[in-house]
């Protein structure tokens, strides 16, 4: 057993608008040996996720706000380096919420840590396709959107962690899939993942142009919209929705850094006439699907039906950059930070 040193990131101040490097501060902590019931873990991967932006506001939400000066939290994978817990041994792989740091010692439940059996997947996948974003895609498209074979599905943020998984699940379920993403490289990826049509939304800066592109891709309209972006994408999806279409409102990243209230979809009145079902959801409400999700996902990955892309930044020092990169589209697939 040994004492470790851990570099960790805290919020220096609450970001206004787009977060900046200066909103984060690094500190160094000494990580002691575990006491009774505790484990010591060295993280090998940490996740940055768009929802973390919401926790940087001081406001009530489904998760409490981050506190200034306290080490940030988020998904992480690591190995147990010392254990004073009967269920954990040195070398065990754990997934936890103790991200934004290199190492930690605590009771597993304090860090929402769980031991992971060997899955045959790379450890990093536990933070992406086989982790929280994967379950978000799975629950969102299958349960919330109530996907049916033959549906015409529109997915925004289609080259990202959640969106790229949604595209592939919808293809596995024999749907027609239209994905939108920013830039030619990302659109090529979405096409490679099996999407029937791809919209480079950066080529359609006006709402009218985006609607035109969606109408061209789905001449008969869409049955399902999986929303990662909000804003003009949501408005375009309402415009192109077939009667009784279902919307899974997963996220609205285009609004996360807004400094003023954002106007709602101007065409929301169509919800009535088209009898649309627009449902928001939070992945943690759907953890009952986890066993089936893992079984299906492992099978799809093994059979080659599910591919996953990762964008990897190296070293704890890069974590704020990795996080900021989510808002300027720096990632293809899951954005991750590889640690030590
Ligand atoms: P991504 O891997 O998709 O990364 C974010 C991507 O969003 C960027 O790469 C960028 O892609 C796109 N983006 C950023 N800013 C904008 C903008 N202004 N307009 C349009 N696109 C933008 O992230 P995740 O897959 O982890 O998350 C996707 C969505 O799902 C987010 O909204 C997130 O909050 C939500 N989410 C919700 C959960 C829930 O429980 N409801 C759980 C997990 C995620 P591009 O270059 O293509 O623009």
PDB file of N, CA, C and O in Angstrom, residues 93-124:
ATOM      1  N   UNK A  93     -11.222  -3.816 -11.473  1.00  0.00           N
ATOM      2  CA  UNK A  93     -11.595  -2.681 -12.316  1.00  0.00           C
ATOM      3  C   UNK A  93     -12.877  -2.068 -11.747  1.00  0.00           C
ATOM      4  O   UNK A  93     -13.836  -2.796 -11.464  1.00  0.00           O
ATOM      5  N   UNK A  94     -12.885  -0.748 -11.568  1.00  0.00           N
ATOM      6  CA  UNK A  94     -14.095  -0.105 -11.050  1.00  0.00           C
ATOM      7  C   UNK A  94     -14.513   1.069 -11.935  1.00  0.00           C
ATOM      8  O   UNK A  94     -13.677   1.797 -12.461  1.00  0.00           O
ATOM      9  N   UNK A  95     -15.827   1.203 -12.078  1.00  0.00           N
ATOM     10  CA  UNK A  95     -16.405   2.395 -12.702  1.00  0.00           C
ATOM     11  C   UNK A  95     -16.976   3.230 -11.572  1.00  0.00           C
ATOM     12  O   UNK A  95     -17.608   2.688 -10.662  1.00  0.00           O
ATOM     13  N   UNK A  96     -16.727   4.524 -11.595  1.00  0.00           N
ATOM     14  CA  UNK A  96     -17.179   5.368 -10.492  1.00  0.00           C
ATOM     15  C   UNK A  96     -17.581   6.738 -11.010  1.00  0.00           C
ATOM     16  O   UNK A  96     -17.487   7.018 -12.208  1.00  0.00           O
ATOM     17  N   UNK A  97     -17.990   7.576 -10.092  1.00  0.00           N
ATOM     18  CA  UNK A  97     -18.248   8.987 -10.431  1.00  0.00           C
ATOM     19  C   UNK A  97     -17.110   9.872  -9.937  1.00  0.00           C
ATOM     20  O   UNK A  97     -17.262  11.092  -9.851  1.00  0.00           O
ATOM     21  N   UNK A  98     -15.959   9.260  -9.666  1.00  0.00           N
ATOM     22  CA  UNK A  98     -14.807  10.007  -9.138  1.00  0.00           C
ATOM     23  C   UNK A  98     -13.874  10.452 -10.252  1.00  0.00           C
ATOM     24  O   UNK A  98     -12.664  10.213 -10.218  1.00  0.00           O
ATOM     25  N   UNK A  99     -14.468  11.115 -11.265  1.00  0.00           N
ATOM     26  CA  UNK A  99     -13.642  11.638 -12.348  1.00  0.00           C
ATOM     27  C   UNK A  99     -12.992  12.958 -11.982  1.00  0.00           C
ATOM     28  O   UNK A  99     -13.064  13.406 -10.839  1.00  0.00           O
ATOM     29  N   UNK A 100     -12.323  13.565 -12.964  1.00  0.00           N
ATOM     30  CA  UNK A 100     -11.621  14.857 -12.821  1.00  0.00           C
ATOM     31  C   UNK A 100     -10.474  14.772 -11.824  1.00  0.00           C
ATOM     32  O   UNK A 100     -10.037  15.766 -11.263  1.00  0.00           O
ATOM     33  N   UNK A 101      -9.988  13.572 -11.537  1.00  0.00           N
ATOM     34  CA  UNK A 101      -8.868  13.367 -10.597  1.00  0.00           C
ATOM     35  C   UNK A 101      -8.129  12.108 -11.028  1.00  0.00           C
ATOM     36  O   UNK A 101      -8.690  11.243 -11.693  1.00  0.00           O
ATOM     37  N   UNK A 102      -6.897  12.006 -10.545  1.00  0.00           N
ATOM     38  CA  UNK A 102      -6.082  10.856 -10.930  1.00  0.00           C
ATOM     39  C   UNK A 102      -6.283   9.658 -10.015  1.00  0.00           C
ATOM     40  O   UNK A 102      -6.107   8.512 -10.439  1.00  0.00           O
ATOM     41  N   UNK A 103      -6.582   9.927  -8.745  1.00  0.00           N
ATOM     42  CA  UNK A 103      -6.699   8.813  -7.785  1.00  0.00           C
ATOM     43  C   UNK A 103      -7.604   9.229  -6.632  1.00  0.00           C
ATOM     44  O   UNK A 103      -7.881  10.425  -6.436  1.00  0.00           O
ATOM     45  N   UNK A 104      -8.082   8.243  -5.913  1.00  0.00           N
ATOM     46  CA  UNK A 104      -8.945   8.549  -4.766  1.00  0.00           C
ATOM     47  C   UNK A 104      -8.960   7.395  -3.772  1.00  0.00           C
ATOM     48  O   UNK A 104      -8.694   6.241  -4.137  1.00  0.00           O
ATOM     49  N   UNK A 105      -9.264   7.729  -2.535  1.00  0.00           N
ATOM     50  CA  UNK A 105      -9.525   6.725  -1.514  1.00  0.00           C
ATOM     51  C   UNK A 105     -10.853   7.087  -0.855  1.00  0.00           C
ATOM     52  O   UNK A 105     -11.029   8.231  -0.421  1.00  0.00           O
ATOM     53  N   UNK A 106     -11.767   6.153  -0.835  1.00  0.00           N
ATOM     54  CA  UNK A 106     -13.089   6.401  -0.224  1.00  0.00           C
ATOM     55  C   UNK A 106     -13.836   5.079  -0.139  1.00  0.00           C
ATOM     56  O   UNK A 106     -13.387   4.063  -0.696  1.00  0.00           O
ATOM     57  N   UNK A 107     -14.981   5.105   0.540  1.00  0.00           N
ATOM     58  CA  UNK A 107     -15.886   3.954   0.482  1.00  0.00           C
ATOM     59  C   UNK A 107     -16.476   3.921  -0.929  1.00  0.00           C
ATOM     60  O   UNK A 107     -16.841   4.975  -1.476  1.00  0.00           O
ATOM     61  N   UNK A 108     -16.604   2.727  -1.530  1.00  0.00           N
ATOM     62  CA  UNK A 108     -17.109   2.664  -2.913  1.00  0.00           C
ATOM     63  C   UNK A 108     -18.428   3.417  -3.091  1.00  0.00           C
ATOM     64  O   UNK A 108     -18.618   4.130  -4.091  1.00  0.00           O
ATOM     65  N   UNK A 109     -19.332   3.292  -2.100  1.00  0.00           N
ATOM     66  CA  UNK A 109     -20.656   3.916  -2.281  1.00  0.00           C
ATOM     67  C   UNK A 109     -20.562   5.441  -2.297  1.00  0.00           C
ATOM     68  O   UNK A 109     -21.379   6.119  -2.935  1.00  0.00           O
ATOM     69  N   UNK A 110     -19.548   5.995  -1.640  1.00  0.00           N
ATOM     70  CA  UNK A 110     -19.401   7.463  -1.644  1.00  0.00           C
ATOM     71  C   UNK A 110     -19.070   7.978  -3.042  1.00  0.00           C
ATOM     72  O   UNK A 110     -19.329   9.124  -3.375  1.00  0.00           O
ATOM     73  N   UNK A 111     -18.446   7.138  -3.838  1.00  0.00           N
ATOM     74  CA  UNK A 111     -18.059   7.541  -5.203  1.00  0.00           C
ATOM     75  C   UNK A 111     -18.921   6.841  -6.248  1.00  0.00           C
ATOM     76  O   UNK A 111     -18.575   6.816  -7.424  1.00  0.00           O
ATOM     77  N   UNK A 112     -20.017   6.258  -5.807  1.00  0.00           N
ATOM     78  CA  UNK A 112     -20.911   5.490  -6.698  1.00  0.00           C
ATOM     79  C   UNK A 112     -20.084   4.506  -7.532  1.00  0.00           C
ATOM     80  O   UNK A 112     -20.288   4.370  -8.741  1.00  0.00           O
ATOM     81  N   UNK A 113     -19.131   3.855  -6.850  1.00  0.00           N
ATOM     82  CA  UNK A 113     -18.219   2.944  -7.546  1.00  0.00           C
ATOM     83  C   UNK A 113     -18.782   1.530  -7.586  1.00  0.00           C
ATOM     84  O   UNK A 113     -19.423   1.074  -6.634  1.00  0.00           O
ATOM     85  N   UNK A 114     -18.570   0.886  -8.691  1.00  0.00           N
ATOM     86  CA  UNK A 114     -18.979  -0.512  -8.849  1.00  0.00           C
ATOM     87  C   UNK A 114     -17.865  -1.290  -9.513  1.00  0.00           C
ATOM     88  O   UNK A 114     -17.215  -0.794 -10.434  1.00  0.00           O
ATOM     89  N   UNK A 115     -17.697  -2.517  -9.031  1.00  0.00           N
ATOM     90  CA  UNK A 115     -16.710  -3.406  -9.643  1.00  0.00           C
ATOM     91  C   UNK A 115     -17.256  -3.860 -10.997  1.00  0.00           C
ATOM     92  O   UNK A 115     -18.448  -4.159 -11.118  1.00  0.00           O
ATOM     93  N   UNK A 116     -16.383  -3.944 -11.998  1.00  0.00           N
ATOM     94  CA  UNK A 116     -16.841  -4.338 -13.335  1.00  0.00           C
ATOM     95  C   UNK A 116     -16.247  -5.687 -13.689  1.00  0.00           C
ATOM     96  O   UNK A 116     -15.029  -5.858 -13.637  1.00  0.00           O
ATOM     97  N   UNK A 117     -17.081  -6.643 -14.068  1.00  0.00           N
ATOM     98  CA  UNK A 117     -16.515  -7.910 -14.528  1.00  0.00           C
ATOM     99  C   UNK A 117     -15.803  -7.711 -15.859  1.00  0.00           C
ATOM    100  O   UNK A 117     -16.109  -6.763 -16.589  1.00  0.00           O
ATOM    101  N   UNK A 118     -14.881  -8.589 -16.194  1.00  0.00           N
ATOM    102  CA  UNK A 118     -14.205  -8.487 -17.497  1.00  0.00           C
ATOM    103  C   UNK A 118     -15.243  -8.660 -18.598  1.00  0.00           C
ATOM    104  O   UNK A 118     -15.978  -9.639 -18.618  1.00  0.00           O
ATOM    105  N   UNK A 119     -15.338  -7.683 -19.476  1.00  0.00           N
ATOM    106  CA  UNK A 119     -16.360  -7.739 -20.528  1.00  0.00           C
ATOM    107  C   UNK A 119     -15.753  -8.093 -21.881  1.00  0.00           C
ATOM    108  O   UNK A 119     -16.473  -8.358 -22.834  1.00  0.00           O
ATOM    109  N   UNK A 120     -14.425  -8.028 -21.967  1.00  0.00           N
ATOM    110  CA  UNK A 120     -13.786  -8.218 -23.266  1.00  0.00           C
ATOM    111  C   UNK A 120     -13.723  -6.917 -24.050  1.00  0.00           C
ATOM    112  O   UNK A 120     -13.104  -6.840 -25.109  1.00  0.00           O
ATOM    113  N   UNK A 121     -14.392  -5.878 -23.556  1.00  0.00           N
ATOM    114  CA  UNK A 121     -14.358  -4.572 -24.225  1.00  0.00           C
ATOM    115  C   UNK A 121     -13.206  -3.759 -23.644  1.00  0.00           C
ATOM    116  O   UNK A 121     -12.806  -3.973 -22.502  1.00  0.00           O
ATOM    117  N   UNK A 122     -12.688  -2.807 -24.398  1.00  0.00           N
ATOM    118  CA  UNK A 122     -11.684  -1.912 -23.802  1.00  0.00           C
ATOM    119  C   UNK A 122     -12.293  -1.151 -22.621  1.00  0.00           C
ATOM    120  O   UNK A 122     -13.490  -0.841 -22.638  1.00  0.00           O
ATOM    121  N   UNK A 123     -11.474  -0.859 -21.625  1.00  0.00           N
ATOM    122  CA  UNK A 123     -11.987  -0.193 -20.414  1.00  0.00           C
ATOM    123  C   UNK A 123     -12.702   1.122 -20.754  1.00  0.00           C
ATOM    124  O   UNK A 123     -13.697   1.481 -20.123  1.00  0.00           O
ATOM    125  N   UNK A 124     -12.167   1.844 -21.750  1.00  0.00           N
ATOM    126  CA  UNK A 124     -12.743   3.149 -22.095  1.00  0.00           C
ATOM    127  C   UNK A 124     -14.204   3.033 -22.540  1.00  0.00           C
ATOM    128  O   UNK A 124     -14.991   3.963 -22.365  1.00  0.00           O
TER     129      UNK A 124
END
